[in-house]
CSV table of N, CA and C in Angstrom, one decimal:
chain,number,residue,atom,x,y,z
A,15,MET,N,4.7,19.7,3.8
A,15,MET,CA,4.6,19.3,2.8
A,15,MET,C,4.4,20.9,1.8
A,16,ASN,N,3.3,21.6,2.3
A,16,ASN,CA,3.3,22.9,1.6
A,16,ASN,C,2.2,23.6,2.3
A,17,SER,N,2.1,24.8,1.8
A,17,SER,CA,0.9,25.7,2.8
A,17,SER,C,-0.6,25.3,2.7
A,18,GLU,N,-0.7,24.3,1.9
A,18,GLU,CA,-2.5,24.0,1.9
A,18,GLU,C,-2.6,22.8,2.7
A,19,GLN,N,-3.7,22.1,2.7
A,19,GLN,CA,-4.1,21.7,3.6
A,19,GLN,C,-3.4,20.2,3.6
A,20,PRO,N,-3.2,19.6,4.5
A,20,PRO,CA,-2.3,18.3,4.5
A,20,PRO,C,-3.3,17.5,4.1
A,21,ARG,N,-2.9,16.5,3.4
A,21,ARG,CA,-3.3,15.5,2.7
A,21,ARG,C,-4.0,14.3,3.7
A,22,ARG,N,-4.9,14.0,3.6
A,22,ARG,CA,-5.6,13.0,4.6
A,22,ARG,C,-5.4,11.6,4.2
A,23,VAL,N,-4.8,10.5,5.1
A,23,VAL,CA,-4.8,9.4,5.0
A,23,VAL,C,-5.6,8.8,5.8
A,24,LEU,N,-6.0,7.4,5.2
A,24,LEU,CA,-7.1,7.0,6.3
A,24,LEU,C,-6.1,5.4,6.6
A,25,VAL,N,-6.2,5.0,7.6
A,25,VAL,CA,-4.9,3.9,8.0
A,25,VAL,C,-6.2,2.6,8.6
A,26,VAL,N,-6.3,1.5,7.6
A,26,VAL,CA,-6.8,0.6,8.5
A,26,VAL,C,-6.5,-0.6,8.8
A,27,ASP,N,-6.5,-1.2,9.9
A,27,ASP,CA,-5.8,-2.4,10.5
A,27,ASP,C,-6.1,-2.4,11.6
A,28,ASP,N,-6.2,-3.9,11.8
A,28,ASP,CA,-6.7,-4.3,13.1
A,28,ASP,C,-6.1,-4.5,14.4
A,29,GLU,N,-5.0,-4.3,13.8
A,29,GLU,CA,-3.7,-4.6,14.8
A,29,GLU,C,-3.7,-2.9,15.5
A,30,ALA,N,-3.7,-2.9,16.7
A,30,ALA,CA,-3.4,-1.3,17.4
A,30,ALA,C,-1.9,-1.0,17.0
A,31,ASP,N,-1.2,-1.5,17.5
A,31,ASP,CA,0.4,-1.3,17.1
A,31,ASP,C,1.0,-0.5,15.9
A,32,VAL,N,0.1,-1.7,15.0
A,32,VAL,CA,0.4,-1.5,13.7
A,32,VAL,C,0.2,-0.2,12.9
A,33,ARG,N,-1.3,0.0,13.4
A,33,ARG,CA,-1.9,2.0,13.2
A,33,ARG,C,-1.2,2.5,13.8
A,34,ASP,N,-0.7,2.4,15.0
A,34,ASP,CA,-0.1,3.9,15.5
A,34,ASP,C,1.4,3.8,14.8
A,35,TYR,N,2.0,2.8,14.5
A,35,TYR,CA,3.2,2.9,13.7
A,35,TYR,C,2.7,3.6,12.1
A,36,LEU,N,2.1,2.8,11.5
A,36,LEU,CA,2.0,3.7,10.1
A,36,LEU,C,1.4,5.4,10.7
A,37,ARG,N,0.4,5.2,11.5
A,37,ARG,CA,0.2,6.9,11.9
A,37,ARG,C,1.0,7.4,12.1
A,38,SER,N,1.9,7.1,12.7
A,38,SER,CA,3.2,8.3,13.3
A,38,SER,C,3.5,8.3,12.1
A,39,ALA,N,4.2,7.3,11.1
A,39,ALA,CA,4.9,7.7,10.2
A,39,ALA,C,4.5,8.7,9.1
A,40,LEU,N,3.5,8.4,9.0
A,40,LEU,CA,2.3,9.4,8.0
A,40,LEU,C,2.4,11.0,8.7
A,41,ALA,N,1.9,11.2,10.1
A,41,ALA,CA,2.0,12.4,10.6
A,41,ALA,C,3.6,13.3,10.5
A,42,ASP,N,4.6,12.3,10.8
A,42,ASP,CA,5.7,12.8,10.9
A,42,ASP,C,6.1,13.5,9.5
A,43,ALA,N,5.4,12.8,8.1
A,43,ALA,CA,5.8,13.3,7.2
A,43,ALA,C,4.8,14.7,6.8
A,44,GLY,N,4.0,14.8,7.9
A,44,GLY,CA,3.0,15.8,7.6
A,44,GLY,C,1.5,15.6,7.0
A,45,PHE,N,1.4,14.4,7.0
A,45,PHE,CA,0.1,13.8,6.6
A,45,PHE,C,-1.0,14.0,7.7
A,46,SER,N,-2.3,14.0,7.6
A,46,SER,CA,-3.3,14.5,8.4
A,46,SER,C,-3.9,12.9,8.2
A,47,VAL,N,-4.1,12.1,9.7
A,47,VAL,CA,-4.1,10.7,9.9
A,47,VAL,C,-5.6,10.4,10.4
A,48,GLU,N,-6.3,9.3,10.0
A,48,GLU,CA,-7.4,8.8,10.5
A,48,GLU,C,-7.2,7.4,10.7
A,49,THR,N,-7.8,6.9,11.5
A,49,THR,CA,-7.6,5.1,11.6
A,49,THR,C,-8.9,4.5,11.8
A,50,ALA,N,-9.0,3.0,11.5
A,50,ALA,CA,-9.8,2.4,11.5
A,50,ALA,C,-9.8,0.9,11.8
A,51,VAL,N,-10.5,0.1,12.5
A,51,VAL,CA,-9.9,-1.1,12.5
A,51,VAL,C,-10.2,-2.1,12.1
A,52,ASP,N,-11.3,-2.0,10.9
A,52,ASP,CA,-11.8,-3.1,9.9
A,52,ASP,C,-12.4,-2.0,8.8
A,53,GLY,N,-12.9,-3.3,7.8
A,53,GLY,CA,-13.6,-2.6,6.8
A,53,GLY,C,-14.9,-1.7,7.0
A,54,GLN,N,-15.8,-2.1,8.0
A,54,GLN,CA,-16.9,-1.7,8.3
A,54,GLN,C,-16.4,-0.1,8.9
A,55,GLU,N,-15.8,-0.3,9.7
A,55,GLU,CA,-15.5,1.4,10.6
A,55,GLU,C,-14.8,2.0,9.7
A,56,ALA,N,-14.2,1.5,8.5
A,56,ALA,CA,-13.3,2.4,7.5
A,56,ALA,C,-14.5,2.9,6.4
A,57,MET,N,-15.2,1.9,6.4
A,57,MET,CA,-16.2,2.7,5.4
A,57,MET,C,-17.4,3.9,5.8
A,58,GLU,N,-17.5,3.4,7.2
A,58,GLU,CA,-18.1,4.8,7.7
A,58,GLU,C,-17.4,5.9,7.9
A,59,THR,N,-16.2,5.7,7.9
A,59,THR,CA,-15.5,6.8,8.0
A,59,THR,C,-15.1,7.7,6.5
A,60,VAL,N,-15.3,6.9,5.9
A,60,VAL,CA,-15.0,7.1,4.3
A,60,VAL,C,-16.2,7.8,4.0
A,61,ARG,N,-17.4,7.1,4.1
A,61,ARG,CA,-18.4,7.8,3.9
A,61,ARG,C,-18.9,9.2,4.6
A,62,ARG,N,-18.4,9.2,5.7
A,62,ARG,CA,-18.4,10.6,6.2
A,62,ARG,C,-17.5,11.6,5.8
A,63,HIS,N,-16.4,11.4,5.6
A,63,HIS,CA,-15.4,12.3,5.2
A,63,HIS,C,-14.3,11.8,4.4
A,64,PRO,N,-14.5,11.5,3.3
A,64,PRO,CA,-13.6,10.8,2.2
A,64,PRO,C,-11.9,11.2,2.2
A,65,PRO,N,-11.0,10.5,2.7
A,65,PRO,CA,-9.8,10.5,2.9
A,65,PRO,C,-9.4,10.9,1.2
A,66,ASP,N,-8.0,10.9,0.9
A,66,ASP,CA,-7.2,11.1,-0.1
A,66,ASP,C,-6.5,9.9,-0.7
A,67,LEU,N,-6.3,8.9,0.5
A,67,LEU,CA,-5.6,7.9,0.2
A,67,LEU,C,-5.8,6.8,1.6
A,68,ILE,N,-6.2,5.6,0.7
A,68,ILE,CA,-6.4,4.6,2.1
A,68,ILE,C,-5.2,3.5,2.2
A,69,SER,N,-4.9,3.3,3.5
A,69,SER,CA,-3.9,2.2,3.8
A,69,SER,C,-4.4,1.4,4.3
A,70,LEU,N,-4.4,0.1,3.5
A,70,LEU,CA,-5.6,-1.2,3.9
A,70,LEU,C,-5.1,-2.2,4.1
A,71,ASP,N,-5.0,-3.0,5.4
A,71,ASP,CA,-4.7,-4.3,5.8
A,71,ASP,C,-5.7,-5.2,4.9
A,72,LEU,N,-5.5,-6.6,4.8
A,72,LEU,CA,-6.2,-7.2,4.1
A,72,LEU,C,-6.8,-8.1,5.1
A,73,VAL,N,-6.2,-8.7,5.8
A,73,VAL,CA,-6.7,-9.8,7.2
A,73,VAL,C,-7.1,-9.0,8.2
A,74,MET,N,-8.6,-8.9,8.5
A,74,MET,CA,-9.1,-8.4,9.6
A,74,MET,C,-10.6,-9.2,9.8
A,75,PRO,N,-10.8,-9.1,11.4
A,75,PRO,CA,-12.0,-9.9,11.9
A,75,PRO,C,-13.0,-8.9,11.3
A,76,ARG,N,-14.2,-9.4,11.4
A,76,ARG,CA,-15.5,-8.8,11.1
A,76,ARG,C,-15.7,-8.5,9.5
A,77,HIS,N,-14.8,-7.3,9.0
A,77,HIS,CA,-15.0,-7.1,7.7
A,77,HIS,C,-13.6,-7.0,7.1
A,78,SER,N,-13.1,-7.6,6.3
A,78,SER,CA,-11.9,-8.0,5.7
A,78,SER,C,-11.7,-6.7,4.9
A,79,GLY,N,-10.0,-6.7,4.4
A,79,GLY,CA,-9.9,-5.3,3.7
A,79,GLY,C,-10.6,-5.6,2.3
A,80,ALA,N,-10.6,-6.7,1.5
A,80,ALA,CA,-11.3,-7.1,0.4
A,80,ALA,C,-12.3,-6.7,0.3
A,81,LYS,N,-13.0,-7.2,1.2
A,81,LYS,CA,-14.6,-7.0,1.1
A,81,LYS,C,-14.7,-5.5,1.4
A,82,PHE,N,-13.8,-4.5,2.0
A,82,PHE,CA,-14.3,-3.5,2.0
A,82,PHE,C,-13.8,-2.7,0.7
A,83,TYR,N,-12.8,-3.0,0.3
A,83,TYR,CA,-12.4,-2.6,-1.1
A,83,TYR,C,-13.5,-3.2,-2.2
A,84,HIS,N,-14.0,-4.0,-1.9
A,84,HIS,CA,-15.2,-4.2,-3.2
A,84,HIS,C,-16.2,-3.4,-2.7
A,85,ALA,N,-16.8,-3.1,-1.9
A,85,ALA,CA,-17.6,-2.1,-1.4
A,85,ALA,C,-17.4,-0.5,-2.0
A,86,LEU,N,-16.0,-0.4,-1.4
A,86,LEU,CA,-15.8,0.7,-2.0
A,86,LEU,C,-15.9,1.2,-3.4
A,87,GLN,N,-15.5,0.2,-4.4
A,87,GLN,CA,-15.3,0.2,-6.0
A,87,GLN,C,-17.1,-0.3,-6.5
A,88,LYS,N,-18.2,0.1,-5.3
A,88,LYS,CA,-19.6,0.0,-6.1
A,88,LYS,C,-19.8,1.3,-5.8
A,89,ASP,N,-19.1,2.6,-5.3
A,89,ASP,CA,-19.7,3.5,-5.2
A,89,ASP,C,-18.5,4.8,-6.2
A,90,SER,N,-19.2,5.1,-6.9
A,90,SER,CA,-18.2,5.8,-8.3
A,90,SER,C,-17.6,7.0,-7.9
A,91,LEU,N,-18.1,7.8,-6.6
A,91,LEU,CA,-16.8,8.9,-6.1
A,91,LEU,C,-15.6,8.1,-5.4
A,92,LEU,N,-16.1,7.2,-4.5
A,92,LEU,CA,-15.8,6.5,-3.6
A,92,LEU,C,-14.5,5.5,-4.3
A,93,SER,N,-14.5,4.9,-5.3
A,93,SER,CA,-13.7,4.2,-6.2
A,93,SER,C,-12.5,4.9,-6.2
A,94,LYS,N,-12.6,6.2,-6.6
A,94,LYS,CA,-11.6,7.0,-7.1
A,94,LYS,C,-10.3,7.2,-5.9
A,95,ILE,N,-10.8,6.9,-4.7
A,95,ILE,CA,-9.6,7.1,-3.9
A,95,ILE,C,-8.3,5.9,-3.8
A,96,PRO,N,-7.4,6.3,-4.1
A,96,PRO,CA,-6.5,5.5,-3.9
A,96,PRO,C,-6.1,4.5,-2.8
A,97,VAL,N,-5.9,3.3,-3.3
A,97,VAL,CA,-5.4,2.3,-1.9
A,97,VAL,C,-4.5,1.9,-2.1
A,98,LEU,N,-3.3,1.9,-0.8
A,98,LEU,CA,-2.3,1.2,-0.8
A,98,LEU,C,-2.7,-0.3,-0.2
A,99,ILE,N,-2.1,-1.3,-0.5
A,99,ILE,CA,-2.4,-2.4,0.7
A,99,ILE,C,-1.2,-2.6,1.5
A,100,VAL,N,-1.4,-3.0,2.5
A,100,VAL,CA,-0.4,-3.1,3.3
A,100,VAL,C,-0.7,-4.2,4.5
A,101,THR,N,-0.1,-5.4,4.0
A,101,THR,CA,-0.2,-6.8,4.5
A,101,THR,C,0.9,-7.7,5.1
A,102,GLY,N,0.4,-8.2,5.9
A,102,GLY,CA,1.3,-9.5,6.4
A,102,GLY,C,1.1,-10.6,6.1
A,103,HIS,N,0.0,-10.6,5.5
A,103,HIS,CA,-0.4,-12.1,4.7
A,103,HIS,C,-0.6,-12.4,3.2
A,104,ALA,N,0.5,-11.8,2.7
A,104,ALA,CA,0.7,-11.7,1.2
A,104,ALA,C,0.7,-13.7,1.1
A,105,ARG,N,1.7,-14.2,1.4
A,105,ARG,CA,1.7,-15.8,1.0
A,105,ARG,C,1.5,-16.5,2.0
A,106,ASP,N,0.7,-16.5,3.0
A,106,ASP,CA,0.3,-17.4,3.8
A,106,ASP,C,-1.3,-17.8,3.5
A,107,ASP,N,-1.6,-19.0,4.1
A,107,ASP,CA,-3.2,-19.2,4.2
A,107,ASP,C,-4.4,-18.2,4.5
A,108,LEU,N,-3.8,-17.6,5.2
A,108,LEU,CA,-4.7,-16.4,5.6
A,108,LEU,C,-5.2,-15.4,4.8
A,109,GLY,N,-4.3,-14.8,4.1
A,109,GLY,CA,-4.5,-14.0,3.1
A,109,GLY,C,-4.0,-13.8,1.6
A,110,ARG,N,-3.5,-15.3,1.4
A,110,ARG,CA,-3.3,-15.2,-0.2
A,110,ARG,C,-4.3,-15.1,-1.3
A,111,ALA,N,-5.3,-15.8,-1.1
A,111,ALA,CA,-6.4,-15.7,-2.0
A,111,ALA,C,-6.8,-14.4,-2.4
A,112,ASP,N,-6.9,-13.5,-1.3
A,112,ASP,CA,-7.7,-12.0,-1.4
A,112,ASP,C,-6.2,-10.9,-1.7
A,113,PHE,N,-5.0,-11.5,-1.4
A,113,PHE,CA,-4.1,-10.6,-1.8
A,113,PHE,C,-3.8,-10.8,-3.3
A,114,GLU,N,-4.0,-12.6,-4.0
A,114,GLU,CA,-3.8,-12.6,-5.3
A,114,GLU,C,-4.8,-11.7,-5.9
A,115,GLU,N,-6.0,-11.9,-5.6
A,115,GLU,CA,-7.1,-11.1,-6.2
A,115,GLU,C,-7.0,-9.7,-6.2
A,116,MET,N,-6.7,-9.4,-5.1
A,116,MET,CA,-6.7,-7.7,-5.3
A,116,MET,C,-5.6,-7.2,-6.2
A,117,THR,N,-4.4,-8.2,-6.1
A,117,THR,CA,-3.4,-7.7,-6.6
A,117,THR,C,-3.6,-7.7,-8.5
A,118,MET,N,-4.5,-8.3,-8.9
A,118,MET,CA,-4.8,-8.6,-10.2
A,118,MET,C,-6.0,-8.0,-10.3
A,119,SER,N,-7.0,-8.2,-9.7
A,119,SER,CA,-8.1,-7.1,-10.5
A,119,SER,C,-8.4,-5.4,-9.0
A,120,GLY,N,-7.2,-5.7,-8.1
A,120,GLY,CA,-7.6,-4.5,-7.2
A,120,GLY,C,-6.6,-3.5,-7.7
A,121,PRO,N,-6.2,-2.9,-6.5
A,121,PRO,CA,-5.5,-1.6,-6.7
A,121,PRO,C,-3.7,-2.0,-6.9
A,122,GLY,N,-3.5,-3.4,-7.0
A,122,GLY,CA,-2.3,-3.9,-7.3
A,122,GLY,C,-1.1,-3.1,-6.7
A,123,VAL,N,-1.0,-2.0,-5.9
A,123,VAL,CA,-0.1,-1.4,-5.2
A,123,VAL,C,-0.1,-1.9,-3.8
A,124,TYR,N,1.1,-2.4,-3.4
A,124,TYR,CA,1.0,-2.9,-2.4
A,124,TYR,C,2.6,-3.3,-1.3
A,125,LEU,N,2.9,-3.2,-0.1
A,125,LEU,CA,3.6,-3.5,0.6
A,125,LEU,C,3.2,-4.4,1.9
A,126,GLU,N,4.6,-5.5,1.9
A,126,GLU,CA,4.3,-6.1,2.7
A,126,GLU,C,5.4,-5.8,4.5
A,127,LYS,N,4.3,-6.3,5.5
A,127,LYS,CA,4.5,-5.9,6.7
A,127,LYS,C,6.0,-7.0,6.9
A,128,PRO,N,6.9,-6.4,8.0
A,128,PRO,CA,6.9,-5.1,8.2
A,128,PRO,C,7.3,-4.3,7.3
A,129,VAL,N,7.0,-3.0,7.3
A,129,VAL,CA,7.3,-1.8,6.0
A,129,VAL,C,8.2,-0.8,7.1
A,130,HIS,N,9.3,-0.3,6.1
A,130,HIS,CA,10.0,0.6,6.8
A,130,HIS,C,9.3,2.0,6.8
A,131,PRO,N,9.2,3.0,7.7
A,131,PRO,CA,8.8,3.8,7.2
A,131,PRO,C,8.7,4.8,6.0
A,132,ASP,N,10.2,5.3,5.9
A,132,ASP,CA,10.4,5.9,4.8
A,132,ASP,C,9.7,5.3,3.5
A,133,THR,N,9.9,3.8,3.5
A,133,THR,CA,9.2,3.1,2.0
A,133,THR,C,7.8,3.4,2.2
A,134,TYR,N,7.3,3.1,3.4
A,134,TYR,CA,5.8,3.4,3.6
A,134,TYR,C,5.5,5.0,3.0
A,135,VAL,N,5.9,5.9,3.6
A,135,VAL,CA,5.5,7.1,3.0
A,135,VAL,C,6.0,7.6,1.8
A,136,ALA,N,7.1,7.1,1.5
A,136,ALA,CA,7.3,7.3,-0.1
A,136,ALA,C,6.0,6.6,-1.1
A,137,ALA,N,5.7,5.2,-0.8
A,137,ALA,CA,4.8,4.7,-1.4
A,137,ALA,C,3.4,5.8,-1.5
A,138,VAL,N,3.2,6.2,-0.1
A,138,VAL,CA,1.9,7.1,0.0
A,138,VAL,C,1.7,8.2,-1.0
A,139,ARG,N,3.0,8.5,-0.9
A,139,ARG,CA,3.6,10.2,-1.6
A,139,ARG,C,3.6,9.5,-3.1
A,140,ARG,N,4.0,8.5,-3.6
A,140,ARG,CA,4.1,8.4,-5.2
A,140,ARG,C,2.3,8.4,-5.4
A,141,LEU,N,1.6,7.4,-5.0
A,141,LEU,CA,0.2,7.1,-5.1
A,141,LEU,C,-0.5,8.7,-5.2
A,142,LEU,N,-0.4,9.5,-3.9
A,142,LEU,CA,-0.8,10.4,-4.1
A,142,LEU,C,-0.4,11.7,-5.4
A,143,GLY,N,0.9,11.4,-5.9
A,143,GLY,CA,1.7,11.9,-6.9
A,143,GLY,C,2.3,13.3,-6.5
A,144,ILE,N,2.6,13.0,-5.0
A,144,ILE,CA,3.7,13.8,-4.3
A,144,ILE,C,4.9,14.1,-4.6
A,145,GLU,N,5.5,15.0,-5.3
A,145,GLU,CA,7.1,14.7,-5.0
A,145,GLU,C,7.6,14.8,-3.5
A,146,SER,N,8.8,13.8,-3.2
A,146,SER,CA,9.2,13.6,-2.2
A,146,SER,C,10.0,15.0,-2.2
A,147,GLN,N,10.4,15.3,-0.9
A,147,GLN,CA,11.6,16.6,-1.4
A,147,GLN,C,13.3,15.9,-0.8
A,148,GLU,N,13.1,14.5,-0.3
A,148,GLU,CA,13.7,13.8,0.0
A,148,GLU,C,13.6,12.7,-0.3
A,149,THR,N,14.7,11.9,-1.5
A,149,THR,CA,14.3,10.4,-1.6
A,149,THR,C,15.1,9.2,-0.8
A,150,PRO,N,14.0,8.4,-0.1
A,150,PRO,CA,14.8,7.5,1.0
A,150,PRO,C,15.4,6.4,0.4
A,151,GLU,N,16.2,6.0,1.4
A,151,GLU,CA,17.0,4.9,0.7
A,151,GLU,C,16.0,3.8,0.5
A,152,ALA,N,15.8,3.3,-0.2
A,152,ALA,CA,14.9,2.0,-0.5
A,152,ALA,C,15.6,0.9,0.6
A,153,GLN,N,15.0,0.2,1.2
A,153,GLN,CA,15.4,-1.0,2.0
A,153,GLN,C,16.0,-2.2,1.1
A,154,PRO,N,16.7,-3.3,1.3
A,154,PRO,CA,17.1,-4.3,0.1
A,154,PRO,C,15.8,-5.2,0.5
A,155,GLU,N,15.2,-5.4,1.1
A,155,GLU,CA,13.9,-6.3,1.1
A,155,GLU,C,13.0,-5.6,0.4
A,156,ASP,N,12.6,-4.5,0.9
A,156,ASP,CA,11.5,-3.8,-0.5
A,156,ASP,C,12.0,-3.7,-1.7
A,157,LEU,N,13.3,-3.6,-2.2
A,157,LEU,CA,13.7,-3.8,-3.3
A,157,LEU,C,13.5,-5.2,-4.2
A,158,ARG,N,13.8,-6.0,-3.5
A,158,ARG,CA,13.4,-7.6,-3.4
A,158,ARG,C,12.4,-7.7,-4.3
A,159,ARG,N,11.1,-7.4,-2.9
A,159,ARG,CA,9.7,-7.7,-3.4
A,159,ARG,C,9.6,-7.0,-4.9
A,160,GLU,N,10.1,-5.8,-4.7
A,160,GLU,CA,9.4,-4.6,-6.0
A,160,GLU,C,9.7,-5.8,-7.4
A,161,LEU,N,11.1,-6.1,-7.4
A,161,LEU,CA,11.4,-6.7,-8.4
A,161,LEU,C,10.5,-7.9,-8.7
A,162,SER,N,10.4,-8.9,-7.5
A,162,SER,CA,9.8,-10.0,-7.8
A,162,SER,C,8.8,-10.1,-8.5
A,163,ARG,N,7.8,-8.7,-8.1
A,163,ARG,CA,6.3,-8.5,-8.6
A,163,ARG,C,6.8,-8.3,-10.1
A,164,GLU,N,7.7,-7.4,-10.3
A,164,GLU,CA,8.0,-6.9,-11.8
A,164,GLU,C,8.4,-8.1,-12.6
A,165,LEU,N,9.2,-8.8,-12.0
A,165,LEU,CA,9.6,-10.2,-13.1
A,165,LEU,C,8.6,-11.1,-13.2
A,166,SER,N,7.6,-10.9,-11.9
A,166,SER,CA,6.5,-12.3,-12.3
A,166,SER,C,5.5,-11.5,-13.2
A,167,GLY,N,5.2,-10.8,-13.8
A,167,GLY,CA,4.8,-10.3,-15.3
A,167,GLY,C,5.2,-10.5,-16.3
A,168,ALA,N,6.6,-10.6,-16.5
A,168,ALA,CA,7.5,-10.1,-17.5
A,168,ALA,C,7.5,-11.2,-18.6
A,169,ASP,N,7.7,-10.6,-19.5
A,169,ASP,CA,7.8,-11.8,-20.9
A,169,ASP,C,9.1,-12.1,-20.7
A,170,ARG,N,9.5,-13.1,-21.7
A,170,ARG,CA,11.0,-13.6,-21.6
A,170,ARG,C,11.8,-12.6,-22.5
A,171,HIS,N,11.8,-11.5,-23.1
A,171,HIS,CA,12.4,-10.7,-23.8
A,171,HIS,C,13.1,-9.6,-22.6
A,172,ALA,N,11.9,-9.1,-21.7
A,172,ALA,CA,11.9,-8.4,-20.7
A,172,ALA,C,13.0,-8.9,-19.8
A,173,LEU,N,12.6,-10.1,-19.3
A,173,LEU,CA,13.5,-11.1,-18.8
A,173,LEU,C,14.7,-11.4,-18.6
A,174,GLN,N,15.0,-11.4,-19.9
A,174,GLN,CA,16.4,-11.3,-20.5
A,174,GLN,C,17.3,-9.9,-20.6
A,175,ARG,N,16.6,-9.0,-20.9
A,175,ARG,CA,16.8,-7.6,-21.0
A,175,ARG,C,17.2,-7.1,-19.4
A,176,ALA,N,16.5,-7.6,-18.3
A,176,ALA,CA,16.9,-7.5,-16.9
A,176,ALA,C,17.9,-8.1,-16.6
A,177,LEU,N,18.2,-9.5,-17.0
A,177,LEU,CA,19.4,-10.0,-16.5
A,177,LEU,C,20.6,-9.9,-17.5
A,178,ASP,N,20.2,-9.3,-18.4
A,178,ASP,CA,21.7,-8.4,-19.0
A,178,ASP,C,21.9,-7.1,-18.5
A,179,ALA,N,21.3,-6.8,-18.0
A,179,ALA,CA,21.3,-5.5,-17.2
A,179,ALA,C,22.0,-5.6,-16.0
A,180,LEU,N,21.7,-6.8,-15.5
A,180,LEU,CA,22.2,-6.9,-14.0
A,180,LEU,C,24.0,-7.6,-14.0
A,181,ARG,N,23.8,-8.3,-15.1
A,181,ARG,CA,25.2,-8.8,-15.6
A,181,ARG,C,26.4,-7.6,-15.7
A,182,LYS,N,25.6,-6.2,-16.6
A,182,LYS,CA,26.7,-5.4,-16.7
A,182,LYS,C,27.1,-4.3,-15.7
A,183,LYS,N,26.0,-4.9,-14.3
A,183,LYS,CA,26.3,-3.9,-13.2
A,183,LYS,C,27.7,-4.4,-12.6
A,184,GLU,N,27.6,-5.9,-12.7
A,184,GLU,CA,28.8,-6.6,-11.7
A,184,GLU,C,30.2,-6.5,-12.5
A,185,ARG,N,29.9,-6.4,-13.6
A,185,ARG,CA,31.4,-5.8,-14.2
A,185,ARG,C,32.1,-4.7,-13.8
């Protein structure tokens, strides 16, 4: 990235293979990475040495991502840490309520599992305000999710402009 100290990211996920996958993607991109298995361990880590960004799963045993996020928001210093939600339960019964609440009143920035490493690193860079030396090619499924998010909150006029723009591209 640069000659400065690498940015620190805390990856919080209860699945060891997901933690390792996300840690590897970030480490390969030059980030310093710590991991935690749930919100309780994450809070201990954050209080000991606050990271520059937190990558947070929502559905975890013991202490969920939503509970961790709410506890984080109660601390004026820790609440400033950017949070990227990375979940596989955005649309199922396990995580839908937390996901909807977190995207409405929480950080609002999320990726759905499975995530492509380039997309994941690009999202982390974007949240940290780091310009990427190379622009990774967005994966079609990531683009569909992003478009769906944007359209879900759009008014009638914005929807019409988007539709018109798509139709112009087809010609």
